[in-house]
PDB file of C-alpha atoms in Angstrom:
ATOM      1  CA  UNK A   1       0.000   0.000   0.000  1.00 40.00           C
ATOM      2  CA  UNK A   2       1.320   3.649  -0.947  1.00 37.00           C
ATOM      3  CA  UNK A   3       1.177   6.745   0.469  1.00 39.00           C
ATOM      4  CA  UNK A   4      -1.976   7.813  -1.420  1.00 38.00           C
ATOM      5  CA  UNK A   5      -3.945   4.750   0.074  1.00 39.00           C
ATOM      6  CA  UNK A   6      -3.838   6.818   3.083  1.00 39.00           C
ATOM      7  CA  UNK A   7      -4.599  10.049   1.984  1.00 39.00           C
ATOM      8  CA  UNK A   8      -8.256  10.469   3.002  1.00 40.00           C
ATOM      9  CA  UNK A   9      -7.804   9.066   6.297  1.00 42.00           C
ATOM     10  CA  UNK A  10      -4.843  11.844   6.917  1.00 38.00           C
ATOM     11  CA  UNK A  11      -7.218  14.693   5.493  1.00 39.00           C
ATOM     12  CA  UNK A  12      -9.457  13.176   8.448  1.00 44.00           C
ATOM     13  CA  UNK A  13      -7.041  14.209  10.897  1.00 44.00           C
ATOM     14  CA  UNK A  14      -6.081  17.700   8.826  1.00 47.00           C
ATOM     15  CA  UNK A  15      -2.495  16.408   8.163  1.00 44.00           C
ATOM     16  CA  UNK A  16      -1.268  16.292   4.306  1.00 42.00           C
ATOM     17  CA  UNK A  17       1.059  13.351   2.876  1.00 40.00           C
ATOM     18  CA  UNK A  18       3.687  16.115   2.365  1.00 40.00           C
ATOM     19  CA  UNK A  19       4.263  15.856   6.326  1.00 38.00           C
ATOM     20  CA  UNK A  20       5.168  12.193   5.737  1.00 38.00           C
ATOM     21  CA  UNK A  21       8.144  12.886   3.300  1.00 37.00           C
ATOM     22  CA  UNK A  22      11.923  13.287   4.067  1.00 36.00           C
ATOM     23  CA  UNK A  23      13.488  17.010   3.827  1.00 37.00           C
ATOM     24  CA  UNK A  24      15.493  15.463   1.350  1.00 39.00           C
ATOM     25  CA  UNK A  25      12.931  13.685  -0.790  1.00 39.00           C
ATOM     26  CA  UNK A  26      11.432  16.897  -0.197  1.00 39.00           C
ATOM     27  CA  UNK A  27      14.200  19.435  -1.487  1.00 38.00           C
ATOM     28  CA  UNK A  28      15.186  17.195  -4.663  1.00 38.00           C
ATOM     29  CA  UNK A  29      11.415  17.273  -6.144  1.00 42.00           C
ATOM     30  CA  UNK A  30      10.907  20.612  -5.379  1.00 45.00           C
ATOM     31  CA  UNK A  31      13.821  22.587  -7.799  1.00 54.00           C
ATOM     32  CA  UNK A  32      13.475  26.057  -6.050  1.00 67.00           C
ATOM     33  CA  UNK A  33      12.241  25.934  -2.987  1.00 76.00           C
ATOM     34  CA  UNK A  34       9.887  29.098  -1.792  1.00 90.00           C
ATOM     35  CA  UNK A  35       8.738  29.506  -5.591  1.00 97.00           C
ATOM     36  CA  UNK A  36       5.141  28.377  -6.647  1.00 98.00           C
ATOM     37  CA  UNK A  37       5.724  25.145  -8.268  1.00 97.00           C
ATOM     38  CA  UNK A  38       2.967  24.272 -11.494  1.00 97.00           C
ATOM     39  CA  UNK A  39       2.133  21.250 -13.380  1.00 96.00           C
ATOM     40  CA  UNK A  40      -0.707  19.980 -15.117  1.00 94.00           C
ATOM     41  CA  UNK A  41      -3.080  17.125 -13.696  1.00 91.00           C
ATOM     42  CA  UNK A  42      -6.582  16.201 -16.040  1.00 87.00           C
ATOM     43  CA  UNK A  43      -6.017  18.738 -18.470  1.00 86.00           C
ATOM     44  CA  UNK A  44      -5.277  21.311 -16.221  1.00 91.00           C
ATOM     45  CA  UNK A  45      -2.768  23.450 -14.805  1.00 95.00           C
ATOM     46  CA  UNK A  46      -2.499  22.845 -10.807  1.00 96.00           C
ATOM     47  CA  UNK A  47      -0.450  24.361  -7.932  1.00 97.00           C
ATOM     48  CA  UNK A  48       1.977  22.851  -5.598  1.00 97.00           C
ATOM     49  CA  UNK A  49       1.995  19.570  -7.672  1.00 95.00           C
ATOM     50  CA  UNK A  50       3.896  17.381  -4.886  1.00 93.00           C
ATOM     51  CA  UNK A  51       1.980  18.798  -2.076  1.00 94.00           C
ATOM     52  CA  UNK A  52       5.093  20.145  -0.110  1.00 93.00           C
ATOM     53  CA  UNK A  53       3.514  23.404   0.393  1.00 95.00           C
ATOM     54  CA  UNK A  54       2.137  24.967   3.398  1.00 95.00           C
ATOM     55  CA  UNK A  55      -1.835  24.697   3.292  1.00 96.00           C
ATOM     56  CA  UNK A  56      -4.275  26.920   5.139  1.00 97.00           C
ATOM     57  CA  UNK A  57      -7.617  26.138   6.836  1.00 95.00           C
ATOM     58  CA  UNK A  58      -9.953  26.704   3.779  1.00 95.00           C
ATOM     59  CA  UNK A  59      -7.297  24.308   1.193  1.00 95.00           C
ATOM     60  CA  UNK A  60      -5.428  26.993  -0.052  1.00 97.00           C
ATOM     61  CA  UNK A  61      -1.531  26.407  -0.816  1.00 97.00           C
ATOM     62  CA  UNK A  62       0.312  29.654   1.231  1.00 98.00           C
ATOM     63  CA  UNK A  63       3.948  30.992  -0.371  1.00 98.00           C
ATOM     64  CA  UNK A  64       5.673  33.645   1.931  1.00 97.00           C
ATOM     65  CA  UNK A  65       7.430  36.936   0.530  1.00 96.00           C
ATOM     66  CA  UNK A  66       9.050  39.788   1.764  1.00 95.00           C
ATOM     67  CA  UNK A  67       9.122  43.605   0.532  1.00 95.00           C
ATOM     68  CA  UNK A  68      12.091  44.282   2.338  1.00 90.00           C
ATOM     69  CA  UNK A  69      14.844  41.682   1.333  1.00 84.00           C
ATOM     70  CA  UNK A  70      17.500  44.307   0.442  1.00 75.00           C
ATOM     71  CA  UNK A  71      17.870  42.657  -3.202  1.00 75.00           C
ATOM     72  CA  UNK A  72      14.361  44.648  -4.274  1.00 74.00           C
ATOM     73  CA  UNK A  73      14.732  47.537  -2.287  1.00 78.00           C
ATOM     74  CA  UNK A  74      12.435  48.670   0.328  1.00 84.00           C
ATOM     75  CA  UNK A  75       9.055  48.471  -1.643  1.00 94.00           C
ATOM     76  CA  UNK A  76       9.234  45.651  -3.942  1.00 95.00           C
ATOM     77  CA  UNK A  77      10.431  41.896  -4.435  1.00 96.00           C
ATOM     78  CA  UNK A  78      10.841  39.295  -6.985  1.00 95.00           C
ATOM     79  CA  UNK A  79      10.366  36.781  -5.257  1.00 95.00           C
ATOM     80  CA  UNK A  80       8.767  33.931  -5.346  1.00 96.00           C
ATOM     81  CA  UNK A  81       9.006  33.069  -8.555  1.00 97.00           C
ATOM     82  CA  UNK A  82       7.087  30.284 -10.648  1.00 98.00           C
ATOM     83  CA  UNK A  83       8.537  26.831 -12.023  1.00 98.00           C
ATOM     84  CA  UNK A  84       8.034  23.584 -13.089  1.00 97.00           C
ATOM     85  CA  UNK A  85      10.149  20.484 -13.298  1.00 96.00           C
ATOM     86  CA  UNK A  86      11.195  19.635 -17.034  1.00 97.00           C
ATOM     87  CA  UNK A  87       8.469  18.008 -19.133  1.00 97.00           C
ATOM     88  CA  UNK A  88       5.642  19.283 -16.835  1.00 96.00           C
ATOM     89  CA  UNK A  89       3.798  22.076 -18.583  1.00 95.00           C
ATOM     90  CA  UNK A  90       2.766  21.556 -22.809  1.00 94.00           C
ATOM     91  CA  UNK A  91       5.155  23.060 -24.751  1.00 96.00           C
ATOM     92  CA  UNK A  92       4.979  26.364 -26.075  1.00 96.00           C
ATOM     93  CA  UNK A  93       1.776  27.456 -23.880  1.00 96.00           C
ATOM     94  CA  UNK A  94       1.335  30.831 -22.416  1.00 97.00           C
ATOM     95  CA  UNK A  95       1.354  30.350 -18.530  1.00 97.00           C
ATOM     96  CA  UNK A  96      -0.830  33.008 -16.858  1.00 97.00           C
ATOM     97  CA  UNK A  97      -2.296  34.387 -13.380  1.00 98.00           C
ATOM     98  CA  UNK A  98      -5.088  35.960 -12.737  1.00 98.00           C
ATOM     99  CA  UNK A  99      -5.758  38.026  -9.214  1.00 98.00           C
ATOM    100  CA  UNK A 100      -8.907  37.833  -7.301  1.00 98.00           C
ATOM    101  CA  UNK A 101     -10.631  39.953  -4.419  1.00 98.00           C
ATOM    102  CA  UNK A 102      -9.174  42.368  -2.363  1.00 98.00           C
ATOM    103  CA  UNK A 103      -5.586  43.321  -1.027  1.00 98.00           C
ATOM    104  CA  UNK A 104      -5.943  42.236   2.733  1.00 98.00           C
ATOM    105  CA  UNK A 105      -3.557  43.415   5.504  1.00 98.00           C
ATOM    106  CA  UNK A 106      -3.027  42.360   8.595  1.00 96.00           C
ATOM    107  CA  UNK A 107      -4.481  44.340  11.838  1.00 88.00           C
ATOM    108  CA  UNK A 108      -2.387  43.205  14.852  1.00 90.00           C
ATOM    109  CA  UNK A 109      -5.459  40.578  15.344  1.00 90.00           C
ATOM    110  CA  UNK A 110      -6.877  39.479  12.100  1.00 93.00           C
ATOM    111  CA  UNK A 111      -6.625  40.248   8.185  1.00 97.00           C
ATOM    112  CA  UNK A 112      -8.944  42.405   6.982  1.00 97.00           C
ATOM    113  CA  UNK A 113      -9.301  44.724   3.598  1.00 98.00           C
ATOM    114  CA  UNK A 114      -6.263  47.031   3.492  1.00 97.00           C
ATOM    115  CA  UNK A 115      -6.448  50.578   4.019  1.00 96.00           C
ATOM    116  CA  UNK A 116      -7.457  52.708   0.799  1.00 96.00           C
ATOM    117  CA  UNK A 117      -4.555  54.429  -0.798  1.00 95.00           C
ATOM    118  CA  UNK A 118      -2.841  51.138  -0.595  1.00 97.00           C
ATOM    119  CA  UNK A 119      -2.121  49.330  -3.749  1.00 98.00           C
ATOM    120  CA  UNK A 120       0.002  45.839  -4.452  1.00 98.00           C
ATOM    121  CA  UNK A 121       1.271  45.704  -7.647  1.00 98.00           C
ATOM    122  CA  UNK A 122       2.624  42.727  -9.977  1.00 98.00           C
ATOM    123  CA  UNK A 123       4.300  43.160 -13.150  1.00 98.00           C
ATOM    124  CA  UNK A 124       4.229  41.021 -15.984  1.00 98.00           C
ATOM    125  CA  UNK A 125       6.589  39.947 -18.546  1.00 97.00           C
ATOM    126  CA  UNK A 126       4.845  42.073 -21.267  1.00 97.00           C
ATOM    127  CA  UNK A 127       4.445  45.267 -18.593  1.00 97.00           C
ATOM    128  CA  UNK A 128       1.263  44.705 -17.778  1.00 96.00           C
ATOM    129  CA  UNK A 129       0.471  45.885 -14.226  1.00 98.00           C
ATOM    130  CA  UNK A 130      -1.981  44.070 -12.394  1.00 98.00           C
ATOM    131  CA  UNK A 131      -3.147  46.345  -9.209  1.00 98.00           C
ATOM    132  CA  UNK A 132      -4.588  44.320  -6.162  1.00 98.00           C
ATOM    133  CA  UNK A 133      -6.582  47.645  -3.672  1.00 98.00           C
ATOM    134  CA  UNK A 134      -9.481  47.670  -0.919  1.00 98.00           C
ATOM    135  CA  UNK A 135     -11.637  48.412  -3.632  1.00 98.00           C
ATOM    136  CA  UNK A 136     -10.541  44.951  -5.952  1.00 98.00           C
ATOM    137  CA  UNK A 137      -8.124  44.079  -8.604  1.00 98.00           C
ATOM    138  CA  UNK A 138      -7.689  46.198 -11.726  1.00 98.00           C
ATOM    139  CA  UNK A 139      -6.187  44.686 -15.345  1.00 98.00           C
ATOM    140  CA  UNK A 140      -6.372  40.884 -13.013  1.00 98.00           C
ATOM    141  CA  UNK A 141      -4.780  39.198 -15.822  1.00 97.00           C
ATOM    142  CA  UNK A 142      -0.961  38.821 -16.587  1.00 98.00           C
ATOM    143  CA  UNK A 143       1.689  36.901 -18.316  1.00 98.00           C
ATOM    144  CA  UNK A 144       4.053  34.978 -16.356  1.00 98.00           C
ATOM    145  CA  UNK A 145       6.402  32.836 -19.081  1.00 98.00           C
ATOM    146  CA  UNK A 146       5.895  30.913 -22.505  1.00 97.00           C
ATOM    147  CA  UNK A 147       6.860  27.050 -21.747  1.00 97.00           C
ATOM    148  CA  UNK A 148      10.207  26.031 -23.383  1.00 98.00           C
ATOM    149  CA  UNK A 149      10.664  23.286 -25.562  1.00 98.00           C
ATOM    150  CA  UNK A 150      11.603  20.964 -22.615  1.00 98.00           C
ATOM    151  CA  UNK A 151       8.309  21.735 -21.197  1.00 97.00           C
ATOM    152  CA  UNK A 152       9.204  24.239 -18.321  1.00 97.00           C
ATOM    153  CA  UNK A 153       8.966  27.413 -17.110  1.00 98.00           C
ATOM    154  CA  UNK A 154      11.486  29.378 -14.028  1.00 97.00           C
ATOM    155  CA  UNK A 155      10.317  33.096 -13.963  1.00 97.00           C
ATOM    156  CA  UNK A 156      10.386  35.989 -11.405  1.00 97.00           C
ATOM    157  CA  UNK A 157       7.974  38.947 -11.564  1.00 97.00           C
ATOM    158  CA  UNK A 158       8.161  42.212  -9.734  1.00 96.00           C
ATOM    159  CA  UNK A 159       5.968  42.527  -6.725  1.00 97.00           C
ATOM    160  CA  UNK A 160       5.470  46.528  -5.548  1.00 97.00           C
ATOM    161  CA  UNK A 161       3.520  47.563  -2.294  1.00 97.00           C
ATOM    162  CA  UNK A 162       2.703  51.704  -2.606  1.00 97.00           C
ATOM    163  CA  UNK A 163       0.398  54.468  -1.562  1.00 96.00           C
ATOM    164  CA  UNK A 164      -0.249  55.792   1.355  1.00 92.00           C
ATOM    165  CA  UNK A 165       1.053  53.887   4.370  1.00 92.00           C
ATOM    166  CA  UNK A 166       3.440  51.501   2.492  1.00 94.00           C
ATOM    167  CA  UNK A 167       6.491  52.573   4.631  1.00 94.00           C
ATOM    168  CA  UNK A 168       4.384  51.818   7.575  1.00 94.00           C
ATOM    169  CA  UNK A 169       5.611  47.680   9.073  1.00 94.00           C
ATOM    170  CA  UNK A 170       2.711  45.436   8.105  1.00 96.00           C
ATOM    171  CA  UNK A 171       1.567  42.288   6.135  1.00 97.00           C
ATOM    172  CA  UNK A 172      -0.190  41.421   3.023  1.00 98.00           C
ATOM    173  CA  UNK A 173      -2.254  38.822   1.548  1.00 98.00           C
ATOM    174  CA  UNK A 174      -3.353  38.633  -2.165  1.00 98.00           C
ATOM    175  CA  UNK A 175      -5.285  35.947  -3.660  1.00 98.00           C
ATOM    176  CA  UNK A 176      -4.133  34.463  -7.461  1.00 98.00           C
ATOM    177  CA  UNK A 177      -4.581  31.775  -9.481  1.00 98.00           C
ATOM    178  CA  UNK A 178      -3.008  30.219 -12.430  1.00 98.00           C
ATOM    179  CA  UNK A 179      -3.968  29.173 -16.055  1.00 96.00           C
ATOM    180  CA  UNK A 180      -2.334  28.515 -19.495  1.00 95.00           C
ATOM    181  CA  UNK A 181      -3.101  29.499 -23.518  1.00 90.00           C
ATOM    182  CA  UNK A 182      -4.309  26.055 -23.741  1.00 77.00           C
ATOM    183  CA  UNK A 183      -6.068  24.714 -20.950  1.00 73.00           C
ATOM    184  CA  UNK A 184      -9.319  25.791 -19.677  1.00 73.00           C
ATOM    185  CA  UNK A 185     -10.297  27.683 -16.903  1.00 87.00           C
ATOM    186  CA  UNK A 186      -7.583  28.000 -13.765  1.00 95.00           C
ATOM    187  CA  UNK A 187      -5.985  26.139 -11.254  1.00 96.00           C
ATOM    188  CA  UNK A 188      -7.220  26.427  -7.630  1.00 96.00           C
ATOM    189  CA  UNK A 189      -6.884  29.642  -5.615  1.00 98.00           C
ATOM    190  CA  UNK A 190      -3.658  30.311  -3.802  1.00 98.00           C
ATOM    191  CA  UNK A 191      -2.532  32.904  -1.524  1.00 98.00           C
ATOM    192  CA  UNK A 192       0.839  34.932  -1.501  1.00 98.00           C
ATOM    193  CA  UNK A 193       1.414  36.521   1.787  1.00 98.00           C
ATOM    194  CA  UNK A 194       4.500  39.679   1.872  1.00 97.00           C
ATOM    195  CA  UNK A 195       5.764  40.779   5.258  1.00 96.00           C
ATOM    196  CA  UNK A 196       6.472  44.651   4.842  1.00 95.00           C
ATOM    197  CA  UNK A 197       9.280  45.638   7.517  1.00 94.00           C
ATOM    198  CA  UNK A 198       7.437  43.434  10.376  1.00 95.00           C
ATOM    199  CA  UNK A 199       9.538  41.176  12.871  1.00 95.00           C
ATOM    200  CA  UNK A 200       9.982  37.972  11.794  1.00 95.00           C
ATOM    201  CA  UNK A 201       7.715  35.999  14.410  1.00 96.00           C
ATOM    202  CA  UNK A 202       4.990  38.760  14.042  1.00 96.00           C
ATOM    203  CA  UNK A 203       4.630  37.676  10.468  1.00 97.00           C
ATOM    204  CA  UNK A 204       4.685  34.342  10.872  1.00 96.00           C
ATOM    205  CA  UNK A 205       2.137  34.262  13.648  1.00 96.00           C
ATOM    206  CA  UNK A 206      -0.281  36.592  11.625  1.00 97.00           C
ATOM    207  CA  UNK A 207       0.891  33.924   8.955  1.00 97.00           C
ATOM    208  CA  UNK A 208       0.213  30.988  11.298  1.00 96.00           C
ATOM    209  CA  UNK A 209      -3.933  32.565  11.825  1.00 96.00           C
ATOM    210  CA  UNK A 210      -4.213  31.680   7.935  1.00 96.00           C
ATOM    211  CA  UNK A 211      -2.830  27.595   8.380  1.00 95.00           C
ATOM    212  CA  UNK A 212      -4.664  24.831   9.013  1.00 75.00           C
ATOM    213  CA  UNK A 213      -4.607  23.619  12.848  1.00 78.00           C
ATOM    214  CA  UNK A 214      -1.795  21.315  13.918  1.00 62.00           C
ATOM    215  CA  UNK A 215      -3.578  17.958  14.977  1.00 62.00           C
ATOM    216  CA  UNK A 216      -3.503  17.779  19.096  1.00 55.00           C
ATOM    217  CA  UNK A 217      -1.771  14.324  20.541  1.00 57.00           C
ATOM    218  CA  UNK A 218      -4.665  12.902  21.078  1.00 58.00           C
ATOM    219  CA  UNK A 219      -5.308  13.245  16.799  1.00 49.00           C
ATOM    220  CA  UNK A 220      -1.662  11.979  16.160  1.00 47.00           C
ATOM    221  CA  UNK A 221      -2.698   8.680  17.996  1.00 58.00           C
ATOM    222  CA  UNK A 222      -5.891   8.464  16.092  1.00 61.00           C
ATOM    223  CA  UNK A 223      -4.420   8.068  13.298  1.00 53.00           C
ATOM    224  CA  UNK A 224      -1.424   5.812  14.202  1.00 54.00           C
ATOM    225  CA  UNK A 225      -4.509   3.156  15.175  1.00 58.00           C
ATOM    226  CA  UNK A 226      -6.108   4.146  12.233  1.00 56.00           C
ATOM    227  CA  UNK A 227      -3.157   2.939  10.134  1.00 56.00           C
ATOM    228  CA  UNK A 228      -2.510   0.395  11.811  1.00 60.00           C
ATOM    229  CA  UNK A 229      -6.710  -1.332  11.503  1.00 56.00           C
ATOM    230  CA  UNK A 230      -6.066  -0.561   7.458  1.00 56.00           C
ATOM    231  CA  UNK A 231      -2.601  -2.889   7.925  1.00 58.00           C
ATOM    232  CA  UNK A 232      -4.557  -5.445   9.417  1.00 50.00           C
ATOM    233  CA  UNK A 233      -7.720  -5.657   7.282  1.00 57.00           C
ATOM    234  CA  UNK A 234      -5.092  -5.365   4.727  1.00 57.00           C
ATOM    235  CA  UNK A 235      -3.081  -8.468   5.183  1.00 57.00           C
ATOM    236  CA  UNK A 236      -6.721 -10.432   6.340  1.00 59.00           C
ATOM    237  CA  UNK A 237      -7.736  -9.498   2.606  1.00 57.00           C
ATOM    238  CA  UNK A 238      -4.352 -11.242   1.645  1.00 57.00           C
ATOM    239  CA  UNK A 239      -4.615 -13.734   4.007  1.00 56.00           C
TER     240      UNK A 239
END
């Protein structure tokens, strides 16, 4: 029996198969880590392929940024980027994002619609400049990279937070999601979350609000019995 066998019993107990896998099984399957990794499952393109990524209560996959990592200046970051392992996307596509809702912020106690004045900006490869703002998300679709001929794509866009109030410390939270020239519709919703000039274990606890709950003890052994009833009706089956 694989891992997958067990996979609806572990999103029972709100853990993910990812949690089961080495940090080095983990680091060789995912090329670059921190970037949002893409392939293609039934026809269409999908996000965080091997599941190593964190998740967040409603399903989402979560990637973590920051406006202030000296290479981009104080206002803007490249970072993550998008990629694929060879061989994963169809060759010669156009692969594409498209922003949803509202740019959030985070209060101090939860995240909430930013301030107005505030605007999050991502820039595509063809200048387009897609404008997340309390208000929504203006020109929402962009161009991220054309697939090469070995059927893979490793860009970086530029991420800007201005207006009023961007030299203020504080967090953000925009909502995207990802398509190609020739697939339909997009993959599920993910969120990118920047840290603006906050300490480090500020943002990741206003980070942490957004992730699904840890499973208590009392879960952990759940499951361990769990596993251990499918063994045995498993080798009865054999038997």
């Amino acid at each position: 029996m694989n891992l997958q066998s067990f996979a609806p019993l572990l999103r029972a107990a709100g853990l993910s198969a990812a949690l089961f896998l080495t940090a080095g099984a983990a680091q060789a399957q995912h090329l670059h880590a921190g970037d949002v990794e893409l392939g293609v499952a039934g026809g269409a393109i999908v996000v965080d392929p091997e599941g190593l990524a964190e998740r967040t209560a409603n399903g989402y996959v979560l990637y973590e940024a920051d406006f202030r990592d000296f290479a981009g200046g104080l206002f803007s970051t490249d970072d993550p980027g998008f990629v694929s392992e060879d061989d994963a996307l169809p060759v010669g596509a156009i692969i594409r994002y498209r922003g949803l809702g509202v740019l959030q912020s985070w209060d101090g106690a939860a995240w909430s619609t930013a301030a107005s004045g505030l605007t999050l900006g991502i820039l595509d490869v063809l200048g387009t400049n897609t404008l997340f703002s309390s208000t929504g998300v203006t020109d929402p679709v962009g161009a991220i990279a054309q697939v090469s001929a070995a059927g893979d794509i490793h860009s970086h866009l530029d991420f800007t937070i201005s207006g009023d109030g961007a030299a203020t410390a504080a967090a953000y939270l925009i909502t995207l999601e990802i398509g190609a020239s020739d697939a339909a519709g997009y993959s599920t919703p993910f969120y990118l979350a920047f840290n603006s000039g906050l300490d480090e274990e500020v943002f990741e606890a206003a980070v942490g609000t957004l992730l699904a709950p840890v499973p208590e003890p009392g879960t952990w052994a759940m499951l361990a019995a769990g596993l251990g009833l499918i063994g045995v009706m498993r080798r009865r089956q054999q038997g």
